[in-house]
Coordinates of C-alpha atoms in Angstrom, one line a residue:
X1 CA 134.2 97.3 206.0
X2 CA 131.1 98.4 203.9
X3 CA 130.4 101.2 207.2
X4 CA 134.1 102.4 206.7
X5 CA 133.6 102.9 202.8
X6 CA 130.1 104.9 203.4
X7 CA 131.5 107.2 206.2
X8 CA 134.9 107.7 204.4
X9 CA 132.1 108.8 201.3
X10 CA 130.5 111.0 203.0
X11 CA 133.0 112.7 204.0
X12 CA 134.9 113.8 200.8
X13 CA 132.9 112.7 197.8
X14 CA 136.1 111.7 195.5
X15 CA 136.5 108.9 197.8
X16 CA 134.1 107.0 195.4
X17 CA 136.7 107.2 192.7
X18 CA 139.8 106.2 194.9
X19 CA 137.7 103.0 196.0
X20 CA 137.6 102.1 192.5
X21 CA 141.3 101.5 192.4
X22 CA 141.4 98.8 195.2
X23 CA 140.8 95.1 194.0
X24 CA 137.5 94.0 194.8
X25 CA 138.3 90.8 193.9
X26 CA 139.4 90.1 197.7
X27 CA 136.8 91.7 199.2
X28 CA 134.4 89.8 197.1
X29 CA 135.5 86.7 197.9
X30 CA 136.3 87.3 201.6
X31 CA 132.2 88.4 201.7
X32 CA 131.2 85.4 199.8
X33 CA 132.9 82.2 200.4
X34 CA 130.0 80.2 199.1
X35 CA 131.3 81.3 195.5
X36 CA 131.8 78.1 193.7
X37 CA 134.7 77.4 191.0
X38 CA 133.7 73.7 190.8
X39 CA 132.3 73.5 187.5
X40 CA 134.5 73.8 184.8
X41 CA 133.5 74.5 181.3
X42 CA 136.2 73.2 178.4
X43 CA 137.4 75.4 176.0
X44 CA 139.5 73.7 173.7
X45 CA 142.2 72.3 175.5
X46 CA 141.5 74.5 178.6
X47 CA 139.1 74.2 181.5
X48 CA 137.7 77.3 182.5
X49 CA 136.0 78.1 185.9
X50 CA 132.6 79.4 186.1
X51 CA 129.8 79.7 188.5
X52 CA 128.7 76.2 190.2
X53 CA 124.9 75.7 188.8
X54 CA 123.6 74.1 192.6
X55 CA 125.7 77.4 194.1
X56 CA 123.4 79.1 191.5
X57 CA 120.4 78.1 192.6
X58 CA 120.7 78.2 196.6
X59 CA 121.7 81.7 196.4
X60 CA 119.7 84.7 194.9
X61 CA 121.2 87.1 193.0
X62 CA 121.5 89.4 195.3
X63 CA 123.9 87.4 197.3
X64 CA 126.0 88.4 194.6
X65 CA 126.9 91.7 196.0
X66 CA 128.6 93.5 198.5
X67 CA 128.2 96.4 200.0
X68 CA 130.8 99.1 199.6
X69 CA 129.9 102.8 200.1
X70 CA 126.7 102.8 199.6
X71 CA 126.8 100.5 196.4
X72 CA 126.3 97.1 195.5
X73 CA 130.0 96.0 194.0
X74 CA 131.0 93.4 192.0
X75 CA 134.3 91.7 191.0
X76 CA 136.7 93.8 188.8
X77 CA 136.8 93.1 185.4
X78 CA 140.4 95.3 184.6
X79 CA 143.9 93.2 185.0
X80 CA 145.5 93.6 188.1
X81 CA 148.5 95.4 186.6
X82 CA 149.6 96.2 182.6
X83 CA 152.1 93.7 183.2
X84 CA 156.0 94.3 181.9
X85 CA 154.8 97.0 179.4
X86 CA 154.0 100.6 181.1
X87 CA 150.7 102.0 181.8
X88 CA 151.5 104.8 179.7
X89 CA 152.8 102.9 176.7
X90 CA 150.4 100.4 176.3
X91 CA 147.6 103.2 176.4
X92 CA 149.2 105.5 173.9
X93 CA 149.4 102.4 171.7
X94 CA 146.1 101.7 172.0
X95 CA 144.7 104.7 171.4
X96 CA 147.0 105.3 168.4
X97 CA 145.7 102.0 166.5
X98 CA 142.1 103.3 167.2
X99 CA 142.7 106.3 165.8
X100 CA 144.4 105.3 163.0
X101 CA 141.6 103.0 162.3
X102 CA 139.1 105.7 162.8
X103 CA 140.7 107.7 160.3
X104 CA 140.2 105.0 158.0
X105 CA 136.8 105.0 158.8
X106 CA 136.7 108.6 158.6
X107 CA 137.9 108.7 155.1
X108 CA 135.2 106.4 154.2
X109 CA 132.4 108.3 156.0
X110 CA 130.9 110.4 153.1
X111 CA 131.9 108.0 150.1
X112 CA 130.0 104.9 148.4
X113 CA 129.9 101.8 150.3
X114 CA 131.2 98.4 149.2
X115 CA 128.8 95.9 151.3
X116 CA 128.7 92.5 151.5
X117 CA 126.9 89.9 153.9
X118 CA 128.3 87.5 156.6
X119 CA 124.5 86.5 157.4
X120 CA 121.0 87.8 156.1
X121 CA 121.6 90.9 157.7
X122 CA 124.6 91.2 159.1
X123 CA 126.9 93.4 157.1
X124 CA 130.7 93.7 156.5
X125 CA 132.1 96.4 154.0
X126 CA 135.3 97.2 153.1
X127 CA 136.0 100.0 155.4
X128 CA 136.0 97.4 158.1
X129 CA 139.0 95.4 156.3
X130 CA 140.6 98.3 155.8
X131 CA 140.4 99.8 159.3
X132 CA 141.8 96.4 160.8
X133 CA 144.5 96.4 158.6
X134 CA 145.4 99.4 159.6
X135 CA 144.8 98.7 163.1
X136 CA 147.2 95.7 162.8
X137 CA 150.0 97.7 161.4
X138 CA 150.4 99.4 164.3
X139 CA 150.1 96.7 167.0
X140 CA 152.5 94.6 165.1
X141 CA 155.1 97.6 164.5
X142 CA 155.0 97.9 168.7
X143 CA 154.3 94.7 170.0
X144 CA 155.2 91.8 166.9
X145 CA 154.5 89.0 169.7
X146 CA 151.4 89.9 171.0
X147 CA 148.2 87.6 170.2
X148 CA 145.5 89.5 168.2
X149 CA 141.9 88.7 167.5
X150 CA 140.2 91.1 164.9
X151 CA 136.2 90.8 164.2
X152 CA 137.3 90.5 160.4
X153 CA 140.8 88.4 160.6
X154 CA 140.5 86.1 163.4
X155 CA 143.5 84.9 165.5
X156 CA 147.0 86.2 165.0
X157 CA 150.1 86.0 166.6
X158 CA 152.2 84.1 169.2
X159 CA 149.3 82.6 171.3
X160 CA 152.2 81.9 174.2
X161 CA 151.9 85.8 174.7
X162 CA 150.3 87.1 177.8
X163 CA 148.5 89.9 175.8
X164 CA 145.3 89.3 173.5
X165 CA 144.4 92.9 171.6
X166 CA 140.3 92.6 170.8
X167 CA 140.0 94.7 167.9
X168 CA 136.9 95.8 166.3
X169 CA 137.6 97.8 163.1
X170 CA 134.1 99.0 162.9
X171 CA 131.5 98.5 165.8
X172 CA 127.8 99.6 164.4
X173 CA 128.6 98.3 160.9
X174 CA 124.9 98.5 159.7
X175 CA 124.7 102.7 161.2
X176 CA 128.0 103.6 159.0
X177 CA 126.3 101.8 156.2
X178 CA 123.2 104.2 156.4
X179 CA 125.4 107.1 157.9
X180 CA 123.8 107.0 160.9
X181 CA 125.3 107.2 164.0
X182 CA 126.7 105.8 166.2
X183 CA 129.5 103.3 165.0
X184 CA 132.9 103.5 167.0
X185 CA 136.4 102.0 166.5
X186 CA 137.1 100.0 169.5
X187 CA 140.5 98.6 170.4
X188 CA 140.8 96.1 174.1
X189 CA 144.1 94.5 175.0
X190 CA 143.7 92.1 177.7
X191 CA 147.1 91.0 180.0
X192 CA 146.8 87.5 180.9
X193 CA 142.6 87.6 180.1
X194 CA 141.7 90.8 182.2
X195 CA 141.2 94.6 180.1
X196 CA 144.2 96.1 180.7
X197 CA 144.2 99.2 178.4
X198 CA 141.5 100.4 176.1
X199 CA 140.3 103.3 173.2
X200 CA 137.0 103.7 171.7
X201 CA 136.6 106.4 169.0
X202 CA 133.3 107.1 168.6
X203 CA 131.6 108.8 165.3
X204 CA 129.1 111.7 166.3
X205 CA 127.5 114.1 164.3
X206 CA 126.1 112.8 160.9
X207 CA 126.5 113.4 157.4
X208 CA 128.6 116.0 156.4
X209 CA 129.0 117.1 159.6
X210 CA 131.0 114.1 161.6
X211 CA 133.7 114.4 164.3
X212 CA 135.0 112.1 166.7
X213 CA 135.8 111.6 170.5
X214 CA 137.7 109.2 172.1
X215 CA 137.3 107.1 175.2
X216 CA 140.0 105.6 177.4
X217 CA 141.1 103.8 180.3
X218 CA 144.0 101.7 181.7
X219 CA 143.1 99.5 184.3
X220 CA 143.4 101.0 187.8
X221 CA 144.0 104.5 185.9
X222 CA 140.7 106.0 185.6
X223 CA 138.6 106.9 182.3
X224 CA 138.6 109.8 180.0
X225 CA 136.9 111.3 177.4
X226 CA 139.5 113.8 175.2
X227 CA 141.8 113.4 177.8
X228 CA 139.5 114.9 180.4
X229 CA 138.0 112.4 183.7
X230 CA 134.5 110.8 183.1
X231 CA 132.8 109.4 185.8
X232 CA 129.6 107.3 185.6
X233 CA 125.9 109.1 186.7
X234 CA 125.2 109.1 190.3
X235 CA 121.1 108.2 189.4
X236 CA 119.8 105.1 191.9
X237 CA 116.6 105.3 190.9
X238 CA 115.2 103.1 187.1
X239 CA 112.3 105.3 186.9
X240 CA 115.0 108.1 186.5
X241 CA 116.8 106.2 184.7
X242 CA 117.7 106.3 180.6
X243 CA 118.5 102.2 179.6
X244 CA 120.6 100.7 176.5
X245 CA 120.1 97.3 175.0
X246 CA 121.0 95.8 171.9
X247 CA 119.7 92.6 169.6
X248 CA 121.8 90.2 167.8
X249 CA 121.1 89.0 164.4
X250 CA 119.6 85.6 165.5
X251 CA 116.1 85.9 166.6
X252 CA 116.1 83.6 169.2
X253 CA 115.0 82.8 172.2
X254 CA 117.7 85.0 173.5
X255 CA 116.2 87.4 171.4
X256 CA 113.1 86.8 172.4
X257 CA 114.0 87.3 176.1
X258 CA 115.8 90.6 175.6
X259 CA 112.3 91.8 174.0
X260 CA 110.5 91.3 176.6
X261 CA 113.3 92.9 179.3
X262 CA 113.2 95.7 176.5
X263 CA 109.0 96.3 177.2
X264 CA 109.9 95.9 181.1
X265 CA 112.0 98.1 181.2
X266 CA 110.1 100.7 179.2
X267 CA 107.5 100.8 181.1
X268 CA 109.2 101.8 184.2
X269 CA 112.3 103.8 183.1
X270 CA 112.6 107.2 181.2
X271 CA 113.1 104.7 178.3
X272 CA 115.2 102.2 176.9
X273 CA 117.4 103.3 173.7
X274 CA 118.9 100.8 171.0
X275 CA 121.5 102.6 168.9
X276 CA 123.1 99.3 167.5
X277 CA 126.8 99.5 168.6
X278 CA 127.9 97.8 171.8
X279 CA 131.3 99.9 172.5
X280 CA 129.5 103.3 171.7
X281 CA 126.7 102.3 175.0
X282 CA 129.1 101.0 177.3
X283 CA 131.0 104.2 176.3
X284 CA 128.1 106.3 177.0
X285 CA 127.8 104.7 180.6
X286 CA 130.9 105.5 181.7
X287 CA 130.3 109.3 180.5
X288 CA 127.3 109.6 183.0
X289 CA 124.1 110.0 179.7
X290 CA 122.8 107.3 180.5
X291 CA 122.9 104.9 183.6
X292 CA 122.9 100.8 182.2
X293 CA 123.6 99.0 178.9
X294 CA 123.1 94.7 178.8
X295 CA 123.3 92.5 176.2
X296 CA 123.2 88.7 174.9
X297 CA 125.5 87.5 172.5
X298 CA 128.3 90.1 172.2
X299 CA 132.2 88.6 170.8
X300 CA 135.7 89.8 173.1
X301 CA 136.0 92.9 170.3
X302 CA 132.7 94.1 171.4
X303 CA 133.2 94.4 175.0
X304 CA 137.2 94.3 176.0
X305 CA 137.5 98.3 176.0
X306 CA 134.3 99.1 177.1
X307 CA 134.0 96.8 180.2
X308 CA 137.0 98.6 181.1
X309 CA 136.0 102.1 180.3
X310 CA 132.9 101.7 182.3
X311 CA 134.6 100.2 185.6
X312 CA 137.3 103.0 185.3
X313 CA 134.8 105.5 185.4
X314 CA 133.3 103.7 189.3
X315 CA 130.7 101.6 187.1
X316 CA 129.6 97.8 187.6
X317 CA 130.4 95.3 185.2
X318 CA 128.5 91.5 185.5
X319 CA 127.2 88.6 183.5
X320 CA 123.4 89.0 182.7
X321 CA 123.0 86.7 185.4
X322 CA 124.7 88.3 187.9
X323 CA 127.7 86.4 187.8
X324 CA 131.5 87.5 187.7
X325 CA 132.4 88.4 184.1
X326 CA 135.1 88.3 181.9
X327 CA 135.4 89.2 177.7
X328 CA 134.7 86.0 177.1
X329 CA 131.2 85.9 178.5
X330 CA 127.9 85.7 176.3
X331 CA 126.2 88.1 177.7
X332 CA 127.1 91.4 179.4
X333 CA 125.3 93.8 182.0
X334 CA 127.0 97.5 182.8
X335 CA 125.5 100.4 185.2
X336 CA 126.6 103.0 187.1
X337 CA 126.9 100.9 189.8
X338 CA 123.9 102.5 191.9
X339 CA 121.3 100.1 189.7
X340 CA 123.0 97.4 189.4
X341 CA 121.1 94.7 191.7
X342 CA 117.8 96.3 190.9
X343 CA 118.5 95.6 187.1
X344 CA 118.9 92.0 187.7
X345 CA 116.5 91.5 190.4
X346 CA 114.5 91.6 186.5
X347 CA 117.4 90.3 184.1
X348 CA 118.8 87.8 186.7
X349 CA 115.8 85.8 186.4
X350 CA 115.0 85.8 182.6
X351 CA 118.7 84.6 182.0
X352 CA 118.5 81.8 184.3
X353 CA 115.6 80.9 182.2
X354 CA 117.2 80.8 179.7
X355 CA 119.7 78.9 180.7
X356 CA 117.0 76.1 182.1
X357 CA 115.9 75.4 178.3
X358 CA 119.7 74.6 177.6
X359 CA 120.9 77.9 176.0
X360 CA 124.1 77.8 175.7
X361 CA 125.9 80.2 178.2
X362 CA 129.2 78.5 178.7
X363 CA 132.4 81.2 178.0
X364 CA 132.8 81.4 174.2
X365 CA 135.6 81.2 172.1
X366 CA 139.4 81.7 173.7
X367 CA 142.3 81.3 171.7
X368 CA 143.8 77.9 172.5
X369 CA 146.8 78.0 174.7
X370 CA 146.1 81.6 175.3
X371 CA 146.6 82.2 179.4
X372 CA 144.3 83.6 181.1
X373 CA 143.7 84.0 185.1
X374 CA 140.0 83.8 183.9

């Protein structure tokens, strides 16, 4: 299959993208049988799959992958389908409740801010409440029985419903407190667990001078930026190669890790950037500036749209392990694809590490009675 996929590539270089609307999920696990579902994790009243810790450690992380056209895939991330609501509805919704929020924002940008602190340094103002609010109005007014989970107000909704919108009113927090960018308005809605539509309106420019774009992608659609295709970078090389991480607020040993994958990397890339705002990199992935983004710690409103954006535009999207992902992961790693396995030939091993000292890597918080084919 993997010779099929490189010759048809070679012959018409848009082939790439068309591949990206198959399922990989069948060719993954016809390639790899020895993936293991065995161990469950519980989540409230729900037992999740997740990898099988002695399939773990027999098999490197490379045995991970397939190859397809010339890459190393990995297991879709997007829903198989939008479910009983339209492609084109749900998007146009979605992007409609990020922009409304980003206006919100947008009004805010150049005034006085009203801060206060959910930990030593982690900040919340009110342009955040306000932007979710305004967010909320809008999903409610379309769909009133959908199941909602907003940075700021939590869970709300019918959690019977097969939708969950991730909704973060205000990614980068601390850069619109300085007025520095980037900080983004990201809005995810998952059907049945899996990103099925999602908008990120990024804030570029700076003071007095800001203006937005926005990102978005339905699943098997393809992403955009202003409407127009994006596609990730073609670069297969990390000395060629410009990196995003970020750090959480804990300084941990997670933390620690990600410091020392941050000097790695350094030293053997063009560089490795942290701009603080986790839908604003992944964003940037899937536009082609830069080629990989990972992280520890992230929530479902940091990553539902931009996994999504970043596999629409024919990038990877995996656990920091290596494993399959889904939005309710700890930890997140995105490329274009090309770098993927050579990323986590580093990464791969630092978070098993991790994980031998007992971190805690089980799939965070899902909504109780929420459904989910994850």
């Amino acid at each position: 299959m993997s010779t099929i996929f490189s010759t048809a590539a070679n012959l018409h270089p848009m082939f790439s993208l068309v591949t990206k609307s198959l399922s990989t999920r069948n060719i993954f696990s016809h390639t790899y049988p020895e993936k293991s579902y065995r161990t469950l994790h519980q989540i409230g009243s729900l037992s999740i799959p997740s990898w099988s810790l002695k399939s773990r450690s027999r098999h490197c992380v490379k045995s991970l992958l397939s190859d397809v056209h010339g890459q190393d895939k990995f297991s879709s991330v997007g829903a198989r389908s939008t479910g009983p609501i339209a492609p084109n509805h749900l998007i146009e919704v979605v992007k409609t409740a990020a922009q409304t929020g980003a206006q919100v924002v947008m009004d805010a940008v150049n005034k006085p801010r009203n801060i206060t602190y959910k930990g030593l340094t982690d900040l919340v103002t009110e342009t955040d409440k306000m932007s979710e609010a305004a967010i909320l109005e809008v999903v409610k007014k379309n769909f009133d029985d959908h199941l909602i989970l907003g940075e700021e107000g939590g869970i709300i909704g019918d959690a019977a419903s097969d939708y969950l919108w991730c909704i973060d009113p205000l990614d980068g927090t601390t850069n619109f407190t300085h007025g520095y960018p980037s900080f983004a308005v990201s809005v995810g809605v998952l059907y049945r667990g899996n990103p099925a539509a999602a908008a990120v309106v990024e804030f570029v420019g700076g003071p007095f001078c800001w203006n937005t774009r926005t990102f978005s992608a339905t699943a098997g659609g393809g992403a955009f930026c202003n409407g127009q295709r994006i596609q990730v970078s073609a670069t297969n090389q990390v000395e060629r190669s410009l990196l995003v991480t970020g750090f959480g607020y804990d300084h941990d040993d997670a933390w620690a890790t990600n410091i020392e994958l941050f000097k790695e990397f350094t030293d053997i890339s063009r560089g490795v950037r942290r701009l603080g705002a986790a839908a604003v990199d992944m964003c940037h992935v899937a536009l082609g500036i830069v080629e990989a983004y990972w992280e520890y710690r992230l929530k479902p409103w940091d990553m539902a749209a931009g996994v999504l954006i970043v596999e629409e535009a024919g990038g990877a999207v995996s656990r920091m392990d290596g494993g399959e992902f889904c939005v309710f992961d700890r930890s997140v790693l995105v490329s274009n694809g090309a770098l993927h396995a050579k990323l986590l030939e580093r990464i791969g091993p630092a978070t098993e590490k991790l994980k031998s000292k007992g971190i805690d890597f089980a799939l965070w918080y899902k909504p109780k009675d929420y459904r989910a084919d994850v």
